[in-house]
């Protein structure tokens, strides 16, 4: 506030800020009370502008400093903290530096997160600089567009100076908070455990003495057989729920002892000591297909019951295969992380989430997708026109994928896809027409490409775009300033299709 309790003279242009897209206030990362206070202070449209800008800035930060992400929940935490800094910048410009509230708790939460994940301070500050540059760019562009040309130069200069001072003070606060938290965390037992686990995962030269000492400190026998799991959730600060979910799932898998290590907000690693052959004693896990007994109820410890429990807890988990000793500890963990990556790619493709992903079920896809760009080239080359990203081509791909997998059984595919047999016949014939060759020609390559497309969708159907490669969404996207008299965007015209029979 100014001394008179009103807005600063000459900053009326901020009230004219507005998003380019349809941005509702409930899309904000901040709590409702914070958003309502911001609206009362600067207006609804400027707050919506800040929400839109924040999404762009966070994408850029994570693109250029990936370690500041780490999980959907961690990105959401980053979005919450960065949105708080953007809103505080608005308050500073409208009401003066003295009016900005104390450092928001969301910002400090992010600092705690980075310390616990062992993200170096220099990377945190790199992210701050990226966010500051992108945010300042958007403010200055908006100022130049909305302020009278005769006053624009002076106003741009003033805004630049005030934002620089604001971020300078913010950086000092974040550095102090980081150092205080780092000192407290570095002497904690949790930090010691996390350091030991990271060392075991990265160092393949550990001696028997090292392993024995690590087992003692961790309270977990590293010389036994281990099954690893990565558990995650989209909800920040839900690690207590994740720990309970991980422990419950590993116990269901027959684990007698467990080790749990939180690694990010909404993400953790865990291991359980299991039988040498990986079987679950007395009524344990069924094969990963999850067959259900004739009574219709999944057996205790089956993948279905594990998935159901994870679903109730709104969590997802990826399991590695059991392995012995420290090498098995590492290998099972690598497999669990590969399973997690596949599930994240499936989610980006709009697939129905699997709450329990078993590496043995996705190993082939995980290995084929190690080089995602090469996998995409392979899919588009093998499928040709079938790789087109339309609903009709997706239906043809899915039908053909199941048709080849079912050894060309029309009845099996019709039952699986809940369509008529005639529909299956038509789609298979149409798919072959699009391919330009029969199913016996390059059958293995064709089925592999279809499997990748079925699992990963756009990740392999759509070539990498220059925007995604440069990781600069803010620089390449116009700043979210409301436009007037802009032309109405026309829907894409449908591509003419050849005459064909209707599906049965």
CSV table of C-alpha atoms in Angstrom, one decimal:
chain,number,residue,atom,x,y,z
A,1,UNK,CA,0.0,0.0,0.0
A,2,UNK,CA,1.0,3.6,-0.5
A,3,UNK,CA,1.0,6.1,2.4
A,4,UNK,CA,-2.5,7.1,1.4
A,5,UNK,CA,-3.6,3.4,1.4
A,6,UNK,CA,-4.3,3.3,-2.4
A,7,UNK,CA,-2.5,2.1,-5.5
A,8,UNK,CA,0.6,3.7,-6.7
A,9,UNK,CA,0.1,6.4,-9.3
A,10,UNK,CA,0.9,5.4,-12.9
A,11,UNK,CA,0.3,1.7,-12.5
A,12,UNK,CA,-3.2,1.5,-13.8
A,13,UNK,CA,-1.9,-0.6,-16.7
A,14,UNK,CA,-1.5,-3.6,-14.3
A,15,UNK,CA,-5.3,-3.7,-13.9
A,16,UNK,CA,-5.5,-4.2,-17.7
A,17,UNK,CA,-3.4,-7.4,-17.6
A,18,UNK,CA,-5.3,-10.5,-18.6
A,19,UNK,CA,-4.5,-14.0,-19.9
A,20,UNK,CA,-4.4,-15.0,-23.5
A,21,UNK,CA,-6.2,-18.3,-22.9
A,22,UNK,CA,-9.2,-19.3,-20.9
A,23,UNK,CA,-7.7,-19.4,-17.4
A,24,UNK,CA,-10.0,-19.8,-14.4
A,25,UNK,CA,-9.0,-18.8,-10.8
A,26,UNK,CA,-9.5,-22.4,-9.7
A,27,UNK,CA,-6.5,-23.4,-11.8
A,28,UNK,CA,-4.2,-21.6,-9.3
A,29,UNK,CA,-1.6,-23.6,-7.4
A,30,UNK,CA,-2.1,-21.3,-4.4
A,31,UNK,CA,-4.7,-21.9,-1.7
A,32,UNK,CA,-8.1,-20.3,-2.3
A,33,UNK,CA,-7.7,-17.8,0.5
A,34,UNK,CA,-4.4,-16.6,-1.1
A,35,UNK,CA,-6.1,-16.2,-4.5
A,36,UNK,CA,-9.0,-14.3,-3.0
A,37,UNK,CA,-6.7,-11.9,-1.2
A,38,UNK,CA,-4.7,-11.4,-4.5
A,39,UNK,CA,-7.9,-10.6,-6.4
A,40,UNK,CA,-9.0,-8.1,-3.7
A,41,UNK,CA,-5.6,-6.4,-4.0
A,42,UNK,CA,-5.0,-6.3,-7.8
A,43,UNK,CA,-8.1,-7.6,-9.6
A,44,UNK,CA,-9.2,-10.9,-11.1
A,45,UNK,CA,-7.7,-10.5,-14.5
A,46,UNK,CA,-4.2,-9.7,-13.4
A,47,UNK,CA,-4.3,-12.7,-11.1
A,48,UNK,CA,-5.5,-14.9,-14.0
A,49,UNK,CA,-2.6,-13.4,-16.0
A,50,UNK,CA,-0.2,-14.4,-13.3
A,51,UNK,CA,-1.6,-18.0,-13.1
A,52,UNK,CA,-1.1,-18.4,-16.9
A,53,UNK,CA,2.4,-16.9,-16.8
A,54,UNK,CA,3.4,-19.1,-13.9
A,55,UNK,CA,2.6,-22.3,-15.8
A,56,UNK,CA,4.8,-21.2,-18.7
A,57,UNK,CA,7.6,-20.2,-16.4
A,58,UNK,CA,7.6,-23.5,-14.4
A,59,UNK,CA,7.7,-25.4,-17.7
A,60,UNK,CA,10.8,-23.5,-18.6
A,61,UNK,CA,12.5,-23.9,-15.3
A,62,UNK,CA,12.0,-27.7,-15.2
A,63,UNK,CA,13.0,-27.9,-18.9
A,64,UNK,CA,16.3,-26.2,-18.2
A,65,UNK,CA,17.0,-27.5,-14.7
A,66,UNK,CA,15.3,-31.0,-14.6
A,67,UNK,CA,16.5,-31.7,-11.1
A,68,UNK,CA,14.1,-29.1,-9.8
A,69,UNK,CA,11.2,-31.3,-10.9
A,70,UNK,CA,11.5,-35.0,-10.0
A,71,UNK,CA,7.9,-36.0,-9.8
A,72,UNK,CA,4.4,-34.6,-10.6
A,73,UNK,CA,4.0,-33.6,-7.0
A,74,UNK,CA,7.4,-31.9,-6.9
A,75,UNK,CA,6.5,-29.9,-10.0
A,76,UNK,CA,3.2,-28.9,-8.4
A,77,UNK,CA,5.1,-27.8,-5.3
A,78,UNK,CA,7.4,-25.7,-7.6
A,79,UNK,CA,4.4,-24.3,-9.3
A,80,UNK,CA,2.9,-23.3,-6.0
A,81,UNK,CA,6.1,-21.6,-4.8
A,82,UNK,CA,6.7,-19.8,-8.1
A,83,UNK,CA,3.1,-18.6,-8.3
A,84,UNK,CA,3.6,-17.1,-4.8
A,85,UNK,CA,6.6,-15.1,-6.1
A,86,UNK,CA,4.7,-13.9,-9.1
A,87,UNK,CA,1.8,-12.7,-7.1
A,88,UNK,CA,4.2,-10.9,-4.7
A,89,UNK,CA,5.8,-9.2,-7.6
A,90,UNK,CA,2.4,-7.9,-8.7
A,91,UNK,CA,1.8,-6.6,-5.1
A,92,UNK,CA,5.2,-4.9,-5.2
A,93,UNK,CA,4.6,-3.1,-8.4
A,94,UNK,CA,1.1,-2.0,-7.5
A,95,UNK,CA,1.5,-1.1,-3.8
A,96,UNK,CA,5.2,-0.6,-3.4
A,97,UNK,CA,8.0,-2.9,-1.9
A,98,UNK,CA,6.9,-2.4,1.7
A,99,UNK,CA,3.5,-3.9,0.9
A,100,UNK,CA,4.8,-7.3,-0.3
A,101,UNK,CA,3.9,-9.9,2.4
A,102,UNK,CA,6.6,-12.0,4.1
A,103,UNK,CA,8.1,-14.8,2.1
A,104,UNK,CA,5.3,-17.3,1.4
A,105,UNK,CA,5.3,-20.7,3.1
A,106,UNK,CA,5.0,-22.3,-0.3
A,107,UNK,CA,8.4,-20.8,-1.2
A,108,UNK,CA,10.0,-22.2,2.0
A,109,UNK,CA,8.4,-25.6,1.3
A,110,UNK,CA,10.2,-25.7,-2.0
A,111,UNK,CA,13.5,-24.9,-0.3
A,112,UNK,CA,13.0,-27.8,2.2
A,113,UNK,CA,12.2,-30.1,-0.7
A,114,UNK,CA,15.4,-29.2,-2.6
A,115,UNK,CA,17.5,-29.7,0.5
A,116,UNK,CA,16.0,-33.1,1.3
A,117,UNK,CA,16.5,-34.2,-2.3
A,118,UNK,CA,20.2,-33.1,-2.3
A,119,UNK,CA,19.6,-30.5,-5.0
A,120,UNK,CA,22.7,-28.2,-4.9
A,121,UNK,CA,22.1,-24.6,-4.0
A,122,UNK,CA,23.6,-23.4,-7.3
A,123,UNK,CA,20.9,-25.3,-9.2
A,124,UNK,CA,18.2,-23.8,-7.0
A,125,UNK,CA,19.6,-20.3,-7.8
A,126,UNK,CA,19.9,-21.2,-11.5
A,127,UNK,CA,16.2,-21.9,-11.4
A,128,UNK,CA,15.5,-18.6,-9.6
A,129,UNK,CA,17.4,-16.7,-12.3
A,130,UNK,CA,15.6,-18.5,-15.1
A,131,UNK,CA,12.2,-17.8,-13.5
A,132,UNK,CA,13.2,-14.1,-12.8
A,133,UNK,CA,14.3,-13.6,-16.5
A,134,UNK,CA,11.1,-15.1,-17.9
A,135,UNK,CA,8.8,-13.3,-15.5
A,136,UNK,CA,10.5,-10.0,-16.0
A,137,UNK,CA,10.4,-10.4,-19.7
A,138,UNK,CA,6.6,-10.9,-19.5
A,139,UNK,CA,6.1,-7.9,-17.2
A,140,UNK,CA,8.2,-5.6,-19.4
A,141,UNK,CA,6.5,-6.7,-22.6
A,142,UNK,CA,3.1,-6.1,-21.0
A,143,UNK,CA,4.2,-2.7,-19.8
A,144,UNK,CA,5.5,-1.7,-23.2
A,145,UNK,CA,2.1,-2.8,-24.8
A,146,UNK,CA,-0.2,-1.2,-22.3
A,147,UNK,CA,1.5,2.0,-21.2
A,148,UNK,CA,1.2,5.3,-23.2
A,149,UNK,CA,4.2,5.4,-25.6
A,150,UNK,CA,5.3,8.8,-24.1
A,151,UNK,CA,5.7,7.2,-20.7
A,152,UNK,CA,6.6,3.7,-21.7
A,153,UNK,CA,10.4,4.1,-21.5
A,154,UNK,CA,10.4,5.5,-18.0
A,155,UNK,CA,7.9,3.0,-16.8
A,156,UNK,CA,9.8,0.0,-18.2
A,157,UNK,CA,12.9,1.3,-16.6
A,158,UNK,CA,11.2,1.7,-13.2
A,159,UNK,CA,9.5,-1.8,-13.4
A,160,UNK,CA,12.8,-3.4,-14.3
A,161,UNK,CA,14.6,-1.8,-11.4
A,162,UNK,CA,11.9,-2.7,-8.9
A,163,UNK,CA,11.7,-6.3,-10.1
A,164,UNK,CA,15.5,-6.7,-9.9
A,165,UNK,CA,15.4,-5.4,-6.3
A,166,UNK,CA,12.6,-7.7,-5.4
A,167,UNK,CA,14.3,-10.8,-6.8
A,168,UNK,CA,17.6,-9.8,-5.2
A,169,UNK,CA,15.9,-9.7,-1.8
A,170,UNK,CA,14.0,-13.0,-2.5
A,171,UNK,CA,17.3,-14.7,-3.5
A,172,UNK,CA,18.9,-13.6,-0.2
A,173,UNK,CA,15.9,-15.0,1.8
A,174,UNK,CA,16.0,-18.3,-0.2
A,175,UNK,CA,19.8,-18.7,0.4
A,176,UNK,CA,19.5,-18.2,4.1
A,177,UNK,CA,16.5,-20.6,4.3
A,178,UNK,CA,18.5,-23.2,2.3
A,179,UNK,CA,21.6,-23.0,4.5
A,180,UNK,CA,19.5,-23.3,7.7
A,181,UNK,CA,17.6,-26.3,6.4
A,182,UNK,CA,20.7,-27.9,5.0
A,183,UNK,CA,22.5,-27.6,8.4
A,184,UNK,CA,19.5,-29.2,10.2
A,185,UNK,CA,19.0,-31.9,7.6
A,186,UNK,CA,22.6,-32.9,7.1
A,187,UNK,CA,22.9,-34.0,10.7
A,188,UNK,CA,19.7,-36.0,10.7
A,189,UNK,CA,19.4,-39.8,10.5
A,190,UNK,CA,17.1,-39.6,7.5
A,191,UNK,CA,19.8,-37.7,5.5
A,192,UNK,CA,22.4,-40.4,6.5
A,193,UNK,CA,20.1,-43.2,5.3
A,194,UNK,CA,19.4,-41.4,2.0
A,195,UNK,CA,23.1,-40.7,1.4
A,196,UNK,CA,23.9,-44.4,2.0
A,197,UNK,CA,21.2,-45.6,-0.4
A,198,UNK,CA,22.3,-43.2,-3.1
A,199,UNK,CA,25.9,-44.3,-2.7
A,200,UNK,CA,24.9,-48.0,-3.0
A,201,UNK,CA,22.9,-47.3,-6.1
A,202,UNK,CA,25.8,-45.4,-7.8
A,203,UNK,CA,28.8,-47.3,-6.6
A,204,UNK,CA,29.3,-50.9,-7.8
A,205,UNK,CA,32.6,-51.4,-5.9
A,206,UNK,CA,31.2,-51.7,-2.3
A,207,UNK,CA,33.1,-54.3,-0.3
A,208,UNK,CA,31.6,-56.8,2.0
A,209,UNK,CA,32.6,-54.7,5.0
A,210,UNK,CA,30.9,-51.6,3.4
A,211,UNK,CA,27.7,-53.7,2.8
A,212,UNK,CA,27.7,-54.9,6.4
A,213,UNK,CA,28.1,-51.5,7.8
A,214,UNK,CA,25.5,-50.0,5.5
A,215,UNK,CA,23.1,-52.8,6.5
A,216,UNK,CA,23.6,-52.0,10.2
A,217,UNK,CA,23.0,-48.2,9.7
A,218,UNK,CA,19.9,-48.8,7.5
A,219,UNK,CA,18.5,-51.6,9.7
A,220,UNK,CA,18.0,-53.6,6.5
A,221,UNK,CA,20.0,-56.6,5.4
A,222,UNK,CA,21.5,-55.8,2.0
A,223,UNK,CA,22.8,-59.4,1.6
A,224,UNK,CA,19.4,-60.9,1.1
A,225,UNK,CA,17.0,-60.9,-2.0
A,226,UNK,CA,15.3,-57.6,-2.7
A,227,UNK,CA,12.2,-56.5,-4.6
A,228,UNK,CA,12.2,-52.7,-5.3
A,229,UNK,CA,9.3,-50.4,-5.8
A,230,UNK,CA,8.9,-46.8,-6.7
A,231,UNK,CA,5.7,-45.2,-5.4
A,232,UNK,CA,4.4,-41.8,-6.4
A,233,UNK,CA,1.4,-39.5,-6.2
A,234,UNK,CA,0.3,-36.3,-7.8
A,235,UNK,CA,-0.4,-34.8,-4.3
A,236,UNK,CA,2.5,-32.8,-2.7
A,237,UNK,CA,3.4,-33.5,0.8
A,238,UNK,CA,1.8,-36.9,0.9
A,239,UNK,CA,4.9,-38.9,1.9
A,240,UNK,CA,3.3,-40.5,5.0
A,241,UNK,CA,0.6,-42.0,2.7
A,242,UNK,CA,3.2,-43.1,0.2
A,243,UNK,CA,5.3,-44.8,2.9
A,244,UNK,CA,2.2,-46.7,4.2
A,245,UNK,CA,1.3,-47.7,0.6
A,246,UNK,CA,4.9,-48.9,-0.1
A,247,UNK,CA,5.1,-50.9,3.1
A,248,UNK,CA,1.7,-52.5,2.5
A,249,UNK,CA,2.4,-53.4,-1.1
A,250,UNK,CA,5.8,-55.0,-0.2
A,251,UNK,CA,4.3,-56.9,2.7
A,252,UNK,CA,1.6,-58.2,0.3
A,253,UNK,CA,4.5,-59.3,-2.0
A,254,UNK,CA,5.9,-61.4,1.0
A,255,UNK,CA,8.5,-58.9,2.2
A,256,UNK,CA,9.7,-59.6,5.8
A,257,UNK,CA,11.6,-56.3,6.2
A,258,UNK,CA,11.3,-53.1,4.3
A,259,UNK,CA,13.4,-50.0,3.6
A,260,UNK,CA,11.7,-46.8,2.5
A,261,UNK,CA,13.6,-43.7,1.3
A,262,UNK,CA,11.6,-40.5,0.4
A,263,UNK,CA,13.3,-38.8,-2.6
A,264,UNK,CA,10.9,-36.1,-3.6
A,265,UNK,CA,7.5,-34.6,-2.7
A,266,UNK,CA,5.1,-37.2,-3.7
A,267,UNK,CA,7.7,-39.8,-4.7
A,268,UNK,CA,9.8,-42.5,-2.8
A,269,UNK,CA,11.9,-45.5,-3.3
A,270,UNK,CA,11.4,-48.7,-1.3
A,271,UNK,CA,12.7,-52.2,-1.1
A,272,UNK,CA,11.6,-55.4,0.6
A,273,UNK,CA,13.4,-58.6,1.5
A,274,UNK,CA,11.6,-61.4,-0.2
A,275,UNK,CA,12.2,-65.2,-0.8
A,276,UNK,CA,15.1,-66.2,-3.0
A,277,UNK,CA,12.9,-67.3,-5.9
A,278,UNK,CA,10.6,-64.2,-5.6
A,279,UNK,CA,7.5,-66.3,-4.8
A,280,UNK,CA,5.0,-65.1,-2.2
A,281,UNK,CA,4.2,-67.6,0.6
A,282,UNK,CA,0.7,-68.9,1.5
A,283,UNK,CA,-1.8,-67.4,-0.9
A,284,UNK,CA,0.5,-64.9,-2.4
A,285,UNK,CA,0.9,-63.2,-5.8
A,286,UNK,CA,-0.5,-64.6,-8.9
A,287,UNK,CA,1.2,-64.1,-12.3
A,288,UNK,CA,1.2,-60.5,-13.4
A,289,UNK,CA,-1.7,-61.0,-15.6
A,290,UNK,CA,-3.6,-61.2,-12.3
A,291,UNK,CA,-6.0,-64.2,-12.9
A,292,UNK,CA,-9.0,-64.2,-10.6
A,293,UNK,CA,-10.2,-67.4,-8.9
A,294,UNK,CA,-13.5,-68.9,-10.1
A,295,UNK,CA,-15.3,-67.2,-7.2
A,296,UNK,CA,-14.5,-63.8,-8.7
A,297,UNK,CA,-12.4,-62.4,-5.8
A,298,UNK,CA,-8.7,-61.7,-6.3
A,299,UNK,CA,-6.5,-63.7,-3.9
A,300,UNK,CA,-4.8,-61.9,-1.1
A,301,UNK,CA,-1.4,-60.6,-2.3
A,302,UNK,CA,-2.4,-60.8,-5.9
A,303,UNK,CA,-1.5,-57.9,-8.2
A,304,UNK,CA,-5.2,-57.0,-8.3
A,305,UNK,CA,-5.5,-56.6,-4.6
A,306,UNK,CA,-2.2,-54.6,-4.5
A,307,UNK,CA,-3.5,-52.3,-7.4
A,308,UNK,CA,-6.8,-51.9,-5.6
A,309,UNK,CA,-5.1,-50.8,-2.4
A,310,UNK,CA,-2.9,-48.4,-4.2
A,311,UNK,CA,-6.0,-47.0,-6.0
A,312,UNK,CA,-7.7,-46.4,-2.7
A,313,UNK,CA,-4.7,-44.5,-1.5
A,314,UNK,CA,-4.5,-42.5,-4.8
A,315,UNK,CA,-1.0,-43.7,-5.4
A,316,UNK,CA,0.8,-45.5,-8.2
A,317,UNK,CA,3.7,-48.0,-8.0
A,318,UNK,CA,6.2,-49.7,-10.3
A,319,UNK,CA,7.9,-52.9,-9.2
A,320,UNK,CA,11.2,-54.4,-10.2
A,321,UNK,CA,12.0,-58.1,-10.3
A,322,UNK,CA,13.6,-59.7,-7.2
A,323,UNK,CA,17.4,-59.8,-7.1
A,324,UNK,CA,20.0,-61.0,-4.7
A,325,UNK,CA,22.6,-58.9,-2.8
A,326,UNK,CA,23.6,-55.3,-3.5
A,327,UNK,CA,23.6,-55.9,-7.3
A,328,UNK,CA,20.0,-57.2,-7.1
A,329,UNK,CA,19.2,-54.2,-4.9
A,330,UNK,CA,20.4,-51.9,-7.7
A,331,UNK,CA,19.0,-53.9,-10.6
A,332,UNK,CA,15.5,-54.2,-9.1
A,333,UNK,CA,15.5,-50.5,-8.4
A,334,UNK,CA,16.6,-49.7,-12.0
A,335,UNK,CA,13.7,-51.8,-13.3
A,336,UNK,CA,11.2,-50.1,-11.0
A,337,UNK,CA,12.3,-46.7,-12.3
A,338,UNK,CA,12.0,-47.9,-15.9
A,339,UNK,CA,8.5,-49.1,-15.1
A,340,UNK,CA,7.7,-45.7,-13.6
A,341,UNK,CA,9.0,-44.0,-16.7
A,342,UNK,CA,6.7,-46.1,-19.0
A,343,UNK,CA,3.7,-45.3,-16.8
A,344,UNK,CA,4.4,-41.6,-17.0
A,345,UNK,CA,4.7,-41.8,-20.8
A,346,UNK,CA,1.4,-43.7,-20.9
A,347,UNK,CA,-0.2,-41.0,-18.8
A,348,UNK,CA,1.0,-38.3,-21.2
A,349,UNK,CA,-0.5,-40.3,-24.0
A,350,UNK,CA,-3.9,-40.2,-22.2
A,351,UNK,CA,-3.9,-43.9,-21.3
A,352,UNK,CA,-5.9,-45.2,-18.3
A,353,UNK,CA,-3.4,-45.2,-15.3
A,354,UNK,CA,-2.2,-48.5,-13.9
A,355,UNK,CA,-1.8,-48.3,-10.2
A,356,UNK,CA,0.6,-51.3,-10.1
A,357,UNK,CA,3.1,-51.6,-12.9
A,358,UNK,CA,5.2,-54.8,-13.0
A,359,UNK,CA,8.5,-54.5,-14.8
A,360,UNK,CA,8.2,-58.0,-16.3
A,361,UNK,CA,5.0,-56.9,-18.1
A,362,UNK,CA,6.6,-53.7,-19.6
A,363,UNK,CA,10.2,-54.8,-20.0
A,364,UNK,CA,10.1,-55.1,-23.8
A,365,UNK,CA,8.4,-51.7,-24.2
A,366,UNK,CA,10.8,-50.1,-21.6
A,367,UNK,CA,13.9,-51.4,-23.5
A,368,UNK,CA,12.5,-50.4,-26.9
A,369,UNK,CA,11.7,-46.9,-25.5
A,370,UNK,CA,15.1,-46.3,-24.0
A,371,UNK,CA,15.8,-44.0,-27.0
A,372,UNK,CA,12.4,-42.5,-27.4
A,373,UNK,CA,13.3,-40.5,-30.6
A,374,UNK,CA,14.6,-43.7,-32.3
A,375,UNK,CA,11.5,-45.6,-31.1
A,376,UNK,CA,9.3,-42.9,-32.7
A,377,UNK,CA,11.2,-43.0,-36.0
A,378,UNK,CA,10.8,-46.8,-36.0
A,379,UNK,CA,7.0,-46.6,-35.3
A,380,UNK,CA,6.3,-44.0,-37.9
A,381,UNK,CA,8.4,-45.8,-40.5
A,382,UNK,CA,6.7,-49.2,-39.9
A,383,UNK,CA,3.2,-47.9,-39.6
A,384,UNK,CA,3.2,-45.3,-42.3
A,385,UNK,CA,-0.3,-43.8,-42.6
A,386,UNK,CA,-1.5,-45.9,-39.6
A,387,UNK,CA,0.7,-43.6,-37.4
A,388,UNK,CA,-1.6,-40.6,-38.1
A,389,UNK,CA,-2.9,-39.1,-34.9
A,390,UNK,CA,-6.7,-39.4,-35.5
A,391,UNK,CA,-9.4,-41.4,-33.7
A,392,UNK,CA,-10.1,-43.5,-36.8
A,393,UNK,CA,-6.4,-44.5,-37.2
A,394,UNK,CA,-6.1,-45.2,-33.5
A,395,UNK,CA,-9.1,-47.6,-33.7
A,396,UNK,CA,-7.4,-49.4,-36.6
A,397,UNK,CA,-4.1,-49.6,-34.8
A,398,UNK,CA,-5.6,-51.0,-31.6
A,399,UNK,CA,-7.7,-53.5,-33.5
A,400,UNK,CA,-4.7,-54.7,-35.6
A,401,UNK,CA,-2.5,-54.9,-32.5
A,402,UNK,CA,-4.9,-57.2,-30.7
A,403,UNK,CA,-5.7,-59.2,-33.9
A,404,UNK,CA,-2.0,-60.1,-34.4
A,405,UNK,CA,-1.6,-60.8,-30.7
A,406,UNK,CA,-4.7,-63.1,-30.6
A,407,UNK,CA,-3.4,-65.1,-33.6
A,408,UNK,CA,-6.0,-63.6,-35.8
A,409,UNK,CA,-9.0,-64.7,-33.7
A,410,UNK,CA,-11.9,-62.4,-34.7
A,411,UNK,CA,-14.0,-63.6,-31.7
A,412,UNK,CA,-11.2,-62.9,-29.2
A,413,UNK,CA,-10.6,-59.4,-30.5
A,414,UNK,CA,-14.3,-58.6,-30.7
A,415,UNK,CA,-14.8,-59.7,-27.1
A,416,UNK,CA,-11.8,-57.8,-25.9
A,417,UNK,CA,-12.7,-54.5,-27.6
A,418,UNK,CA,-16.5,-54.9,-27.2
A,419,UNK,CA,-17.3,-54.6,-30.9
A,420,UNK,CA,-18.9,-56.8,-33.5
A,421,UNK,CA,-16.9,-59.4,-35.4
A,422,UNK,CA,-17.8,-57.6,-38.6
A,423,UNK,CA,-16.2,-54.4,-37.2
A,424,UNK,CA,-13.0,-56.3,-36.5
A,425,UNK,CA,-13.0,-57.7,-40.0
A,426,UNK,CA,-13.5,-54.3,-41.6
A,427,UNK,CA,-10.8,-52.6,-39.4
A,428,UNK,CA,-8.2,-55.2,-40.1
A,429,UNK,CA,-8.9,-55.0,-43.9
A,430,UNK,CA,-8.8,-51.2,-43.8
A,431,UNK,CA,-5.6,-51.3,-41.7
A,432,UNK,CA,-3.9,-53.4,-44.3
A,433,UNK,CA,-5.0,-51.0,-47.1
A,434,UNK,CA,-3.4,-48.1,-45.2
A,435,UNK,CA,-0.2,-50.1,-44.6
A,436,UNK,CA,0.0,-51.2,-48.2
A,437,UNK,CA,1.0,-54.8,-47.4
A,438,UNK,CA,-0.2,-57.9,-45.8
A,439,UNK,CA,0.3,-58.9,-42.1
A,440,UNK,CA,2.8,-61.7,-42.9
A,441,UNK,CA,5.3,-59.1,-44.3
A,442,UNK,CA,7.5,-57.8,-41.5
A,443,UNK,CA,5.1,-59.2,-38.9
A,444,UNK,CA,7.4,-58.9,-35.9
A,445,UNK,CA,8.4,-55.4,-36.7
A,446,UNK,CA,4.7,-54.5,-37.3
A,447,UNK,CA,3.5,-55.9,-34.1
A,448,UNK,CA,6.3,-54.3,-32.1
A,449,UNK,CA,5.5,-50.9,-33.7
A,450,UNK,CA,1.8,-51.3,-32.9
A,451,UNK,CA,2.7,-52.3,-29.3
A,452,UNK,CA,4.8,-49.1,-28.8
A,453,UNK,CA,2.0,-47.0,-30.3
A,454,UNK,CA,-0.6,-48.7,-28.1
A,455,UNK,CA,1.3,-48.1,-24.9
A,456,UNK,CA,3.0,-44.7,-25.6
A,457,UNK,CA,0.7,-42.9,-28.0
A,458,UNK,CA,2.0,-39.4,-29.0
A,459,UNK,CA,5.4,-40.0,-27.5
A,460,UNK,CA,6.2,-42.2,-30.5
A,461,UNK,CA,3.5,-41.0,-33.0
A,462,UNK,CA,4.5,-37.4,-32.9
A,463,UNK,CA,8.0,-36.2,-33.9
A,464,UNK,CA,10.0,-34.2,-31.3
A,465,UNK,CA,9.1,-30.5,-31.8
A,466,UNK,CA,11.7,-27.7,-31.8
A,467,UNK,CA,9.8,-26.0,-28.9
A,468,UNK,CA,10.2,-29.1,-26.8
A,469,UNK,CA,13.9,-29.4,-27.7
A,470,UNK,CA,14.7,-25.8,-26.8
A,471,UNK,CA,12.8,-25.9,-23.6
A,472,UNK,CA,12.0,-22.2,-23.9
A,473,UNK,CA,8.2,-22.0,-23.8
A,474,UNK,CA,8.2,-18.5,-22.4
A,475,UNK,CA,10.6,-17.0,-24.9
A,476,UNK,CA,8.7,-18.7,-27.8
A,477,UNK,CA,5.2,-18.0,-26.5
A,478,UNK,CA,3.7,-14.5,-26.5
A,479,UNK,CA,3.4,-13.1,-23.1
A,480,UNK,CA,-0.1,-13.5,-21.6
A,481,UNK,CA,-1.4,-10.0,-22.2
A,482,UNK,CA,-5.0,-9.7,-23.1
A,483,UNK,CA,-5.5,-8.9,-26.7
A,484,UNK,CA,-8.3,-6.9,-28.2
A,485,UNK,CA,-9.9,-7.3,-31.7
A,486,UNK,CA,-8.0,-10.5,-32.2
A,487,UNK,CA,-9.3,-12.7,-35.0
A,488,UNK,CA,-11.5,-15.6,-34.0
A,489,UNK,CA,-9.5,-18.9,-34.2
A,490,UNK,CA,-11.0,-21.1,-36.8
A,491,UNK,CA,-11.3,-24.9,-36.1
A,492,UNK,CA,-9.1,-27.1,-38.2
A,493,UNK,CA,-10.9,-28.2,-41.4
A,494,UNK,CA,-11.5,-32.0,-41.6
A,495,UNK,CA,-9.2,-33.8,-44.0
A,496,UNK,CA,-11.2,-35.3,-46.9
A,497,UNK,CA,-11.5,-39.1,-46.6
A,498,UNK,CA,-12.0,-41.6,-49.4
A,499,UNK,CA,-15.4,-43.1,-49.7
A,500,UNK,CA,-15.6,-46.3,-47.5
A,501,UNK,CA,-18.2,-48.6,-46.0
A,502,UNK,CA,-19.6,-47.7,-42.6
A,503,UNK,CA,-18.4,-49.8,-39.8
A,504,UNK,CA,-20.6,-52.6,-38.8
